[in-house]
Short mmCIF file of N, CA and C in Angstrom, two decimals:
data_model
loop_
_atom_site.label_atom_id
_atom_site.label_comp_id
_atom_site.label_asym_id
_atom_site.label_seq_id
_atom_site.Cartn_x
_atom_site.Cartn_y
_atom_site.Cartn_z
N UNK A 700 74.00 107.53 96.42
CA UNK A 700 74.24 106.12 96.30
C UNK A 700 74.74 105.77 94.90
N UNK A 701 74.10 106.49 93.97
CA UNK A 701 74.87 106.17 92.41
C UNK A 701 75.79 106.70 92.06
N UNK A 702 76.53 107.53 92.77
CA UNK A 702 77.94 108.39 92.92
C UNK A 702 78.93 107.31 93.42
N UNK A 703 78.53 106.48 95.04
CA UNK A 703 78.80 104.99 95.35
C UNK A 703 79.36 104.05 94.46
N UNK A 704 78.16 103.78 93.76
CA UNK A 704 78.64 102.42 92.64
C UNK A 704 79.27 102.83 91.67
N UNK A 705 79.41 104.32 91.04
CA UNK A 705 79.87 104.76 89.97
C UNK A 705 81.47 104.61 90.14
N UNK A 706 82.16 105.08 91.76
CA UNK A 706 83.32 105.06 92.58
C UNK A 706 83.74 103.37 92.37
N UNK A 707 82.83 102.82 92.80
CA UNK A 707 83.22 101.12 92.97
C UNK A 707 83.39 100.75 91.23
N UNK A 708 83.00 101.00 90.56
CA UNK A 708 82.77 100.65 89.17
C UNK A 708 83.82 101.42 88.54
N UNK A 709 84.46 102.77 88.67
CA UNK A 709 85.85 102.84 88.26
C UNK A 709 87.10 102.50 88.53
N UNK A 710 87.14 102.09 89.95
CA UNK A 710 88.10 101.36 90.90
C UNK A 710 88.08 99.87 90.40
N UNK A 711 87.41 98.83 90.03
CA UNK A 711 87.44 97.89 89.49
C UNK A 711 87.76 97.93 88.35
N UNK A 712 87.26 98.68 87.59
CA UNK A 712 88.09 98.67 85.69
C UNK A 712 89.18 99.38 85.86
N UNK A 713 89.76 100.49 86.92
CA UNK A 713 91.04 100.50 86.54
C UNK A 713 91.91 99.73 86.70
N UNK A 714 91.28 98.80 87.99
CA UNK A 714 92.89 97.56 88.06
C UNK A 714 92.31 96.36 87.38
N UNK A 715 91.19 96.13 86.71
CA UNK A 715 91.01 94.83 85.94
C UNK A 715 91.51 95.56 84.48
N UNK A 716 91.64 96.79 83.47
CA UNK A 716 92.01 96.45 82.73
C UNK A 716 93.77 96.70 82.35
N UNK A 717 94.72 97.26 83.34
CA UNK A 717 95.94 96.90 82.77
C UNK A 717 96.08 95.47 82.64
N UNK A 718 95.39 94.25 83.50
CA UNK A 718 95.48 92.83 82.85
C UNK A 718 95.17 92.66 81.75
N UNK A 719 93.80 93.01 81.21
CA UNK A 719 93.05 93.10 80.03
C UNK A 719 94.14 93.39 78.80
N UNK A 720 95.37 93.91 79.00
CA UNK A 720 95.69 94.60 77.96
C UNK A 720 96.67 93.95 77.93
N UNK A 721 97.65 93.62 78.81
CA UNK A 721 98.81 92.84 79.15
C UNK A 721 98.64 91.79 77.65
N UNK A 722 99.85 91.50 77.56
CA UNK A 722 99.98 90.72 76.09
C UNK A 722 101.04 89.18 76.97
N UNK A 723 100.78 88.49 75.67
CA UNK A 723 101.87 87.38 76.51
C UNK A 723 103.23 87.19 76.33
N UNK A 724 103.83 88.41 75.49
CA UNK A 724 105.42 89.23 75.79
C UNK A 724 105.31 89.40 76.59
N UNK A 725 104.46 90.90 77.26
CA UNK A 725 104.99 91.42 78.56
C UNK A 725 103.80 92.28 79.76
N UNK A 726 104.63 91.92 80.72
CA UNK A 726 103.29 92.69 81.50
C UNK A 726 103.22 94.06 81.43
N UNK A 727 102.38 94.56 81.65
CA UNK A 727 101.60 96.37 81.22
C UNK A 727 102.43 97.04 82.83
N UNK A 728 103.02 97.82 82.45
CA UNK A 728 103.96 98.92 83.27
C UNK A 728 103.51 98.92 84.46
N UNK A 729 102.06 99.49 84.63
CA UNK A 729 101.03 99.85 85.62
C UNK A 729 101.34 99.04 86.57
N UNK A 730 100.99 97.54 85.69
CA UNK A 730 100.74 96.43 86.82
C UNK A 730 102.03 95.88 87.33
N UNK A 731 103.38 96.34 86.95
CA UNK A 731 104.54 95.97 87.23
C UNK A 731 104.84 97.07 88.53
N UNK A 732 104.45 97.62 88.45
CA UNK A 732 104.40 98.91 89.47
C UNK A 732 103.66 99.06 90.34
N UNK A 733 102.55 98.50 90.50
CA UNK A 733 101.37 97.89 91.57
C UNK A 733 102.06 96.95 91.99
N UNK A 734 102.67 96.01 91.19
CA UNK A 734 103.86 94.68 92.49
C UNK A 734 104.42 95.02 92.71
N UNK A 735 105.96 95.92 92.32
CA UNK A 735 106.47 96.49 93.24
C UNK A 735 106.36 97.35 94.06
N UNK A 736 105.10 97.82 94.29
CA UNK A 736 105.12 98.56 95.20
C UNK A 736 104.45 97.81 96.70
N UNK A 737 103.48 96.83 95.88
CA UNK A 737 102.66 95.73 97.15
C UNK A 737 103.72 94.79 97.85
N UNK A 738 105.29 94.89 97.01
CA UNK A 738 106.21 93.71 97.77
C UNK A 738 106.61 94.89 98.75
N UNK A 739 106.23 95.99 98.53
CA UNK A 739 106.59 96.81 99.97
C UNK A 739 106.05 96.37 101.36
N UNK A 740 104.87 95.81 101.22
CA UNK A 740 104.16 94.77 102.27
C UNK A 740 104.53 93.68 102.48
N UNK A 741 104.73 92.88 101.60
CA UNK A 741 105.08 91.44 101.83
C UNK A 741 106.52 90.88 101.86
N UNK A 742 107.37 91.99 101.91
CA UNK A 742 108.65 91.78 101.81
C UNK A 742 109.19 92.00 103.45
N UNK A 743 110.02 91.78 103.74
CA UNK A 743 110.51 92.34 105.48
C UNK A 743 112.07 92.50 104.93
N UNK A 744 112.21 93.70 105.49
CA UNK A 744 113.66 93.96 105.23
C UNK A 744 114.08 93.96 106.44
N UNK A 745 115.72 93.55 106.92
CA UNK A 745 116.68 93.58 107.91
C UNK A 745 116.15 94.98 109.06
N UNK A 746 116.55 95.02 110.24
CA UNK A 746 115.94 96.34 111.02
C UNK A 746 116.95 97.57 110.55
N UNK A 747 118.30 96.94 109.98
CA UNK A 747 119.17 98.28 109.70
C UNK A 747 118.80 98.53 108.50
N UNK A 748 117.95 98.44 107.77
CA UNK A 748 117.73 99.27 106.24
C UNK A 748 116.89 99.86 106.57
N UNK A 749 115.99 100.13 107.92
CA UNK A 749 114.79 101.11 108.20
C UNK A 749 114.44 102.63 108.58
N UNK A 750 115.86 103.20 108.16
CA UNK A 750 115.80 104.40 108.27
C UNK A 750 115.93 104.89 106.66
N UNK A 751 115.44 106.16 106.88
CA UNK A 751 115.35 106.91 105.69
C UNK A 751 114.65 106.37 104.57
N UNK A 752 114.52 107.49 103.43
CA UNK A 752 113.26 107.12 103.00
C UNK A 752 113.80 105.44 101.76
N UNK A 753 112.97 104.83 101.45
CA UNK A 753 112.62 103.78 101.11
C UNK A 753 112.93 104.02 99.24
N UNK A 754 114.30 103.49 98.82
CA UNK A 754 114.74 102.99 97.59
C UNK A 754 114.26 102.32 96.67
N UNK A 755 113.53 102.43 95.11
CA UNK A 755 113.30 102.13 94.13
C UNK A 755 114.27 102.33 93.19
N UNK A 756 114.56 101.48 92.78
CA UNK A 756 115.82 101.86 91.91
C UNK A 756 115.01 101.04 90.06
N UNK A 757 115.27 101.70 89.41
CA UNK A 757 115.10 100.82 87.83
C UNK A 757 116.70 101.02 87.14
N UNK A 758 117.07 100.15 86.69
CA UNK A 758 117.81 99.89 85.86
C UNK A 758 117.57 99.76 84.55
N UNK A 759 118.25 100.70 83.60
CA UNK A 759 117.93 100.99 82.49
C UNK A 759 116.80 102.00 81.96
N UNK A 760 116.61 101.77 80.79
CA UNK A 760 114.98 102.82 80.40
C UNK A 760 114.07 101.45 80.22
N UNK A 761 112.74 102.64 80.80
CA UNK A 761 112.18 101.31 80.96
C UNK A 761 110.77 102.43 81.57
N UNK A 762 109.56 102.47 80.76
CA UNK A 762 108.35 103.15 80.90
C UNK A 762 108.01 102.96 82.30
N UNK A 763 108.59 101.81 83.28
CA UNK A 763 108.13 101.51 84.68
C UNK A 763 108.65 102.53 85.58
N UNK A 764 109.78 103.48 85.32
CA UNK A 764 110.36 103.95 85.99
C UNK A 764 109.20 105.61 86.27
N UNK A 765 108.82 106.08 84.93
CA UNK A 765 108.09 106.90 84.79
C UNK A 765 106.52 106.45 85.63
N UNK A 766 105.88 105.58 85.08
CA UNK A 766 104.69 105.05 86.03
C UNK A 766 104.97 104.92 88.15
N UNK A 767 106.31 104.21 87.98
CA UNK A 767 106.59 104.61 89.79
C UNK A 767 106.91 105.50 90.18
N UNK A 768 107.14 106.68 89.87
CA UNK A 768 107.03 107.96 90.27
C UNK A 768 105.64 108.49 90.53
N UNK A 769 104.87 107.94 89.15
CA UNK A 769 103.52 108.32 89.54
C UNK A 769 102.85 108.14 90.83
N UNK A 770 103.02 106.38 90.75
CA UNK A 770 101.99 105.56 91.99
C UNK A 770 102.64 106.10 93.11
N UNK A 771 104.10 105.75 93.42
CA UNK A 771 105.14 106.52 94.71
C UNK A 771 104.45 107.72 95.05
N UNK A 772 104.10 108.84 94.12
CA UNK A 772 104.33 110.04 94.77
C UNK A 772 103.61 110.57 96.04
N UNK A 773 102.25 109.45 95.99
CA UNK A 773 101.47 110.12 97.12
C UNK A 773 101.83 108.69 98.27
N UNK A 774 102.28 107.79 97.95
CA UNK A 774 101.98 106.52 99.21
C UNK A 774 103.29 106.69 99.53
N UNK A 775 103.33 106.15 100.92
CA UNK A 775 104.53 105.98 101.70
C UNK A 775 104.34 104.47 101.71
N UNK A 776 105.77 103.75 102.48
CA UNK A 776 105.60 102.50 102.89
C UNK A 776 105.16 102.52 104.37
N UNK A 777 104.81 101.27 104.61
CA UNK A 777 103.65 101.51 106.14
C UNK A 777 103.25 102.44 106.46
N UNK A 778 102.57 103.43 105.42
CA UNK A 778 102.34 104.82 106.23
C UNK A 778 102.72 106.12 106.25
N UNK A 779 104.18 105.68 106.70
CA UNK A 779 105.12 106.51 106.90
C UNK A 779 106.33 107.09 106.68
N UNK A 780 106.74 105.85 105.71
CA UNK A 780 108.26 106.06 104.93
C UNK A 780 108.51 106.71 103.83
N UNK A 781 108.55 107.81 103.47
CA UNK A 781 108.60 108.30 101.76
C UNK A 781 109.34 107.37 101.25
N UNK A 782 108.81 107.35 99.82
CA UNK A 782 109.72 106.62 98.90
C UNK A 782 110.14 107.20 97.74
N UNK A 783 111.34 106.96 97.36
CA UNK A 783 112.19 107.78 96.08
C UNK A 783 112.42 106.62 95.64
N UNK A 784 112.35 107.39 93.89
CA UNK A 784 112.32 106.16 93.00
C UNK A 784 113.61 107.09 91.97
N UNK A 785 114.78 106.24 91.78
CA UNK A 785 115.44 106.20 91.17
C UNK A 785 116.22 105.77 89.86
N UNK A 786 116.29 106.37 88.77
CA UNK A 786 116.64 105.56 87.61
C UNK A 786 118.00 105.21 87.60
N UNK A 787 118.51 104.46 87.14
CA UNK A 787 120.02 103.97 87.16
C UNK A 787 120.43 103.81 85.58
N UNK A 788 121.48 103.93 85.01
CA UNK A 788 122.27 103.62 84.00
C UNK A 788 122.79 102.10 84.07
N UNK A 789 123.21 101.42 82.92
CA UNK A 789 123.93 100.22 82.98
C UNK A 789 125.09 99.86 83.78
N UNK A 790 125.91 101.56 83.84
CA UNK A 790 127.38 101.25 84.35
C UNK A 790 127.31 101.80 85.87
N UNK A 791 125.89 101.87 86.18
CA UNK A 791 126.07 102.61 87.53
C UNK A 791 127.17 101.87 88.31
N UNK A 792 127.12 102.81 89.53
CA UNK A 792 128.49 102.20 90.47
C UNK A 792 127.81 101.12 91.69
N UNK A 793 128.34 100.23 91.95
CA UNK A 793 127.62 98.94 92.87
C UNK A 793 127.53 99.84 94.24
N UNK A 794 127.84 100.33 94.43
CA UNK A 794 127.64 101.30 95.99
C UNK A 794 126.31 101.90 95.56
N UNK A 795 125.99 102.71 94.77
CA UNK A 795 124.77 103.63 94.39
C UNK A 795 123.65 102.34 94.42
N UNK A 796 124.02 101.21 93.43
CA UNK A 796 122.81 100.30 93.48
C UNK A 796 122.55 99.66 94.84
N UNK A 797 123.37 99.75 95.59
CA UNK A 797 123.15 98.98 97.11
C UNK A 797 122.25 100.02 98.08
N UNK A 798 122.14 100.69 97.80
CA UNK A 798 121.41 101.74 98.54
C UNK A 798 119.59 101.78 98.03
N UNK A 799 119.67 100.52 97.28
CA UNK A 799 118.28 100.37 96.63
C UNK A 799 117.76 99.50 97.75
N UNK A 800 116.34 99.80 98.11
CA UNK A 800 115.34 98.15 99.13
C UNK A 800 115.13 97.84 98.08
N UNK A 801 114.69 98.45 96.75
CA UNK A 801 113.81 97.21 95.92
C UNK A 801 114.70 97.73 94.36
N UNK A 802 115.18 96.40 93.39
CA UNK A 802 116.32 97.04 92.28
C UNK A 802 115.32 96.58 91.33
N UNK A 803 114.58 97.41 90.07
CA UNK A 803 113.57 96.63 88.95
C UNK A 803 114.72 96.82 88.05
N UNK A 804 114.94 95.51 87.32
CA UNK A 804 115.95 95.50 86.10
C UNK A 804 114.90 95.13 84.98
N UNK A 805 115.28 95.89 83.99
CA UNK A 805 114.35 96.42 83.00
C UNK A 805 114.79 95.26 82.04
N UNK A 806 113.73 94.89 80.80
CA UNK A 806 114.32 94.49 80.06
C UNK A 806 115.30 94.44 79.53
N UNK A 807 115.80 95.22 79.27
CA UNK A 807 117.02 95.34 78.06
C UNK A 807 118.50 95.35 79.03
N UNK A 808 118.14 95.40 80.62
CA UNK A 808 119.21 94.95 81.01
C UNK A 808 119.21 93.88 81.95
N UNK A 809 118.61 93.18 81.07
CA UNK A 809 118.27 91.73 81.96
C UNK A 809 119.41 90.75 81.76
N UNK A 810 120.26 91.10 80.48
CA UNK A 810 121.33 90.28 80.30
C UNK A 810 122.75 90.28 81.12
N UNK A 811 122.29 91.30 82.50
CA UNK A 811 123.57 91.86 83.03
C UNK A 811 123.20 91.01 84.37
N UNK A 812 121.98 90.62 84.60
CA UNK A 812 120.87 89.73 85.96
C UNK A 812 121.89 88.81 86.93
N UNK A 813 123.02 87.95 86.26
CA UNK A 813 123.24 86.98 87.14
C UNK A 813 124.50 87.90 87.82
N UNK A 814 125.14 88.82 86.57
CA UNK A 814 126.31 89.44 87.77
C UNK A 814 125.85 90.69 88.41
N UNK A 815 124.83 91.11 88.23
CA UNK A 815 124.17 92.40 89.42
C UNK A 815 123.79 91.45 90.25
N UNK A 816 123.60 90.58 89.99
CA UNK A 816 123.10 89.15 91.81
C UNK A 816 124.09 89.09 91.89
N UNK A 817 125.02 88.62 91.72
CA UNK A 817 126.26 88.58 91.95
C UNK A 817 127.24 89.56 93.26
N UNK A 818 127.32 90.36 92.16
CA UNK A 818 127.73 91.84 92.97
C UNK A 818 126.85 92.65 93.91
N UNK A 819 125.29 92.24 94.09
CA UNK A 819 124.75 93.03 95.26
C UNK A 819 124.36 91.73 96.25
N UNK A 820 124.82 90.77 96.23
CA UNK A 820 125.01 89.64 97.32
C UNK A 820 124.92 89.73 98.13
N UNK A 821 125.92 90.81 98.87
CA UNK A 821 125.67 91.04 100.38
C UNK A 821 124.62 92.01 101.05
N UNK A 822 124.01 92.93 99.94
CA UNK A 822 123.09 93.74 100.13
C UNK A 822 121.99 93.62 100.48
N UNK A 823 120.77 93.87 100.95
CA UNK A 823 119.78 93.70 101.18
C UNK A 823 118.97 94.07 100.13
N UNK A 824 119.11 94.20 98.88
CA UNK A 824 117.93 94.82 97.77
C UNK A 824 117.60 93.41 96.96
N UNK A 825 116.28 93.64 96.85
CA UNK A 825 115.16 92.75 96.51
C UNK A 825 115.88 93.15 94.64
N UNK A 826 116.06 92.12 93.88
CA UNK A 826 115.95 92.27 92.77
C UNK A 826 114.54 92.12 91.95
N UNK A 827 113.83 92.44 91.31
CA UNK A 827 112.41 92.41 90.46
C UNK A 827 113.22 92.33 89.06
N UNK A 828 112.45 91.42 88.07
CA UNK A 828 112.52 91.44 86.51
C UNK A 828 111.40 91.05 86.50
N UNK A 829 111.49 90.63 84.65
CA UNK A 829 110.29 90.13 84.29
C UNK A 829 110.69 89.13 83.63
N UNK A 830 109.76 88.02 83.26
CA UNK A 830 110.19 87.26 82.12
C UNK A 830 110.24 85.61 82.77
N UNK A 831 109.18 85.03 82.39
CA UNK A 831 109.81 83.46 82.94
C UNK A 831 111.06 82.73 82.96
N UNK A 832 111.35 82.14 84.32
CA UNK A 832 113.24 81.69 84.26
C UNK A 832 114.02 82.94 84.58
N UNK A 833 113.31 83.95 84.82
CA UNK A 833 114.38 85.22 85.25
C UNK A 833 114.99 84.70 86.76
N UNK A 834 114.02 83.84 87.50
CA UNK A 834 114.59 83.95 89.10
C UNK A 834 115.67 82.92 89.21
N UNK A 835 115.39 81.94 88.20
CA UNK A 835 116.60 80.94 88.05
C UNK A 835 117.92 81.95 87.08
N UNK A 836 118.31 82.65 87.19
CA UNK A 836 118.98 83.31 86.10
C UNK A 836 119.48 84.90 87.00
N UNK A 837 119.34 84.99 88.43
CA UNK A 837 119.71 85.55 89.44
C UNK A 837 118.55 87.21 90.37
N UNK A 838 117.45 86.90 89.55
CA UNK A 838 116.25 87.79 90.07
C UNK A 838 116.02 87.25 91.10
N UNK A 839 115.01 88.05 92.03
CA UNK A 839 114.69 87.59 93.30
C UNK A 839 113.58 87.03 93.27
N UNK A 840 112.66 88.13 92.53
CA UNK A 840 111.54 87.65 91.86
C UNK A 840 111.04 88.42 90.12
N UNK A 841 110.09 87.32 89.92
CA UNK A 841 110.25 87.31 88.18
C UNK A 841 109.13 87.92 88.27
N UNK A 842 108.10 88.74 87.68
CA UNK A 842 107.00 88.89 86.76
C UNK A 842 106.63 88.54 86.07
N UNK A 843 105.65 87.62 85.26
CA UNK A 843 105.36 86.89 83.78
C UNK A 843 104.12 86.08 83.98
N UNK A 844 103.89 86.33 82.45
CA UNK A 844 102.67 85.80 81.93
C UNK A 844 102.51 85.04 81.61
N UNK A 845 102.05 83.76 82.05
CA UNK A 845 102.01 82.17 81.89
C UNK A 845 101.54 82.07 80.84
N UNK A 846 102.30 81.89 79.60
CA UNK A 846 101.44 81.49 78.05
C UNK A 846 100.23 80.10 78.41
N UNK A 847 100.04 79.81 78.54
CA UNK A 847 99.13 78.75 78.89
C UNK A 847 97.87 79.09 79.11
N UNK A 848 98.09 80.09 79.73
CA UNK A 848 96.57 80.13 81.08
C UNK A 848 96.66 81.71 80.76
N UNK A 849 97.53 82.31 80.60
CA UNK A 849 97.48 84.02 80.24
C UNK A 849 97.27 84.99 81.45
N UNK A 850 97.80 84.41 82.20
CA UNK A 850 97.28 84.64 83.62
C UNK A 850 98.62 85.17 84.37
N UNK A 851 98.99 86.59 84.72
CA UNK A 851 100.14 86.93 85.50
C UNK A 851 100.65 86.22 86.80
N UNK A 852 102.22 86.09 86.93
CA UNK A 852 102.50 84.85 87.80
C UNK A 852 103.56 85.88 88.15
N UNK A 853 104.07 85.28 89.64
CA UNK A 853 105.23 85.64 90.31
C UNK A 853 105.88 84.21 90.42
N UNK A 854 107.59 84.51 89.93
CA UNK A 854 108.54 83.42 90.48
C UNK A 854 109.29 84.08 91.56
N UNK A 855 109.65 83.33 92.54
CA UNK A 855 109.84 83.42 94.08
C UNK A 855 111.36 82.73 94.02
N UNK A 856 112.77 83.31 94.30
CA UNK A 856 114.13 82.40 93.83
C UNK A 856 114.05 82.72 95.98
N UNK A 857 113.41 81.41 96.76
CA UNK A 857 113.51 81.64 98.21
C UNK A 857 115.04 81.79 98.66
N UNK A 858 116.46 81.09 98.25
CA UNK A 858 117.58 80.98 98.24
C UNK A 858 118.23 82.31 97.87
N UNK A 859 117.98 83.27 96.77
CA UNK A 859 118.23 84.59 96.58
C UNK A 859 117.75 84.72 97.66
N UNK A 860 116.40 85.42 98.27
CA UNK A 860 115.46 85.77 99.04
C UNK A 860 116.46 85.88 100.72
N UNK A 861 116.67 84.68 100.80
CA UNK A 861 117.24 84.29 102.05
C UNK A 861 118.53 84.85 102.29
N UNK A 862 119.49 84.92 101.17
CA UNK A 862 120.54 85.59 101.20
C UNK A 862 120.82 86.95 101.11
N UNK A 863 119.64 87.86 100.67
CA UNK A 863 119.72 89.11 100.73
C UNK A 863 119.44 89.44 101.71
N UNK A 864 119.03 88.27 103.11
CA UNK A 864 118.69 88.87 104.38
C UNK A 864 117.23 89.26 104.12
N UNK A 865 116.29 88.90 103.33
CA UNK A 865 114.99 89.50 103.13
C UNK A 865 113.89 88.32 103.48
N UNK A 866 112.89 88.21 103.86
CA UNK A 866 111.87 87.09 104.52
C UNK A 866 110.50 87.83 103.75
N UNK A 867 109.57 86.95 102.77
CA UNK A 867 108.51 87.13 102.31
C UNK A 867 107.73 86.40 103.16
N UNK A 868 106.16 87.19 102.87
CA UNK A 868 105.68 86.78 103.88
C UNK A 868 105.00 85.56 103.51
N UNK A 869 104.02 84.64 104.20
CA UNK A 869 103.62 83.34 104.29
C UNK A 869 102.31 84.13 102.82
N UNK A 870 101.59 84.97 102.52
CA UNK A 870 100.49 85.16 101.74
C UNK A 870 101.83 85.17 100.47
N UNK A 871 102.50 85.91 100.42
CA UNK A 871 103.67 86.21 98.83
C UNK A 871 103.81 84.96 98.74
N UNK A 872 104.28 84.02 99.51
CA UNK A 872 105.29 82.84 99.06
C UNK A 872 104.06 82.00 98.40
N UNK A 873 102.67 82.17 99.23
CA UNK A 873 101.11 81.09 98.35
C UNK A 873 100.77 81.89 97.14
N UNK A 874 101.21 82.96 96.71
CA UNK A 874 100.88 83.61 95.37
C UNK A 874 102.05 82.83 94.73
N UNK A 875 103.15 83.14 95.01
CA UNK A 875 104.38 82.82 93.94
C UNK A 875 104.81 81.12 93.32
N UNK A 876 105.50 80.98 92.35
CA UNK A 876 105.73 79.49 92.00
C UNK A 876 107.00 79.95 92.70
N UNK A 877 107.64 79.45 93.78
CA UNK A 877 108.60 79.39 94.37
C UNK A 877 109.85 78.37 94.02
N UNK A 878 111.08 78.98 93.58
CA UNK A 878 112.26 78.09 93.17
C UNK A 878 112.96 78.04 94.11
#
């Protein structure tokens, strides 16, 4: 039984302290990588993106790319889908990035955001950043830390959302500040 609580008691401090540490620049890798991987649930993609295994793409360098390999390596999506997680360059080619379900644009190429929305328009890939005002600024959804309250937030751009052909579910859209 004290083997029990000892189990329950490391499972709670490992996902309460990447918050703990999170600063109000930026959110902690871990926990950027625990959402993208949970919008694997709450996201619904088109029925023709459901073959083969399941696209992570990061754009740029960016410590998240290294951490989703980690969390990826043993979970599938529903179960059953392997997932490959892919790093991308700045100049990748728009065909390679379309082949992403989910695109994380890293900081440092966040300044490229409104024309990678732009150019993967017709695609079905979920864009992820970070940074408040990222979803107004062509993300799908934002990551960020409400200076106020210090408290991690999702922005929800439903109009991106809708146009990538992608439907969140009714629990994502009551977490997110939705634009």
């Amino acid at each position: 039984m004290k083997r029990y609580y000892s189990l329950i008691y490391i499972v709670v401090f490992s996902l309460v302290l990447p918050v703990l540490q999170a600063s109000a620049q930026q959110v902690d890798s871990k926990l950027t990588c625990i959402f993208i991987y949970n919008f694997t649930k709450y996201i619904k993609w088109p029925p023709n993106t459901e073959s083969g295994d399941f696209v992570i793409g990061v754009l740029g360098d960016s410590p998240v790319e290294a951490e989703l390999q980690k969390l990826t390596s043993k979970l599938k999506v529903n179960g059953v889908r392997n997932i490959a997680v892919k790093k991308f360059s700045s100049d990748a080619n728009v065909s390679t990035l379309q082949t992403c379900h989910i695109l994380y644009i890293s900081k440092k190429e966040s300044k490229t955001l409104k024309e990678l929305s732009n150019t993967l328009s017709s695609s079905s890939t979920l864009l992820v950043s970070e940074g408040m005002g990222m979803a107004n600024k062509g993300s799908t959804i934002s990551i960020y830390i409400d200076e106020e309250t210090d408290q991690i937030k999702l922005e929800l751009n439903k109009k991106m959302l809708e146009s990538h052909k992608l439907k969140a579910s009714s629990e994502l859209l009551a977490l997110a500040v939705v634009i």
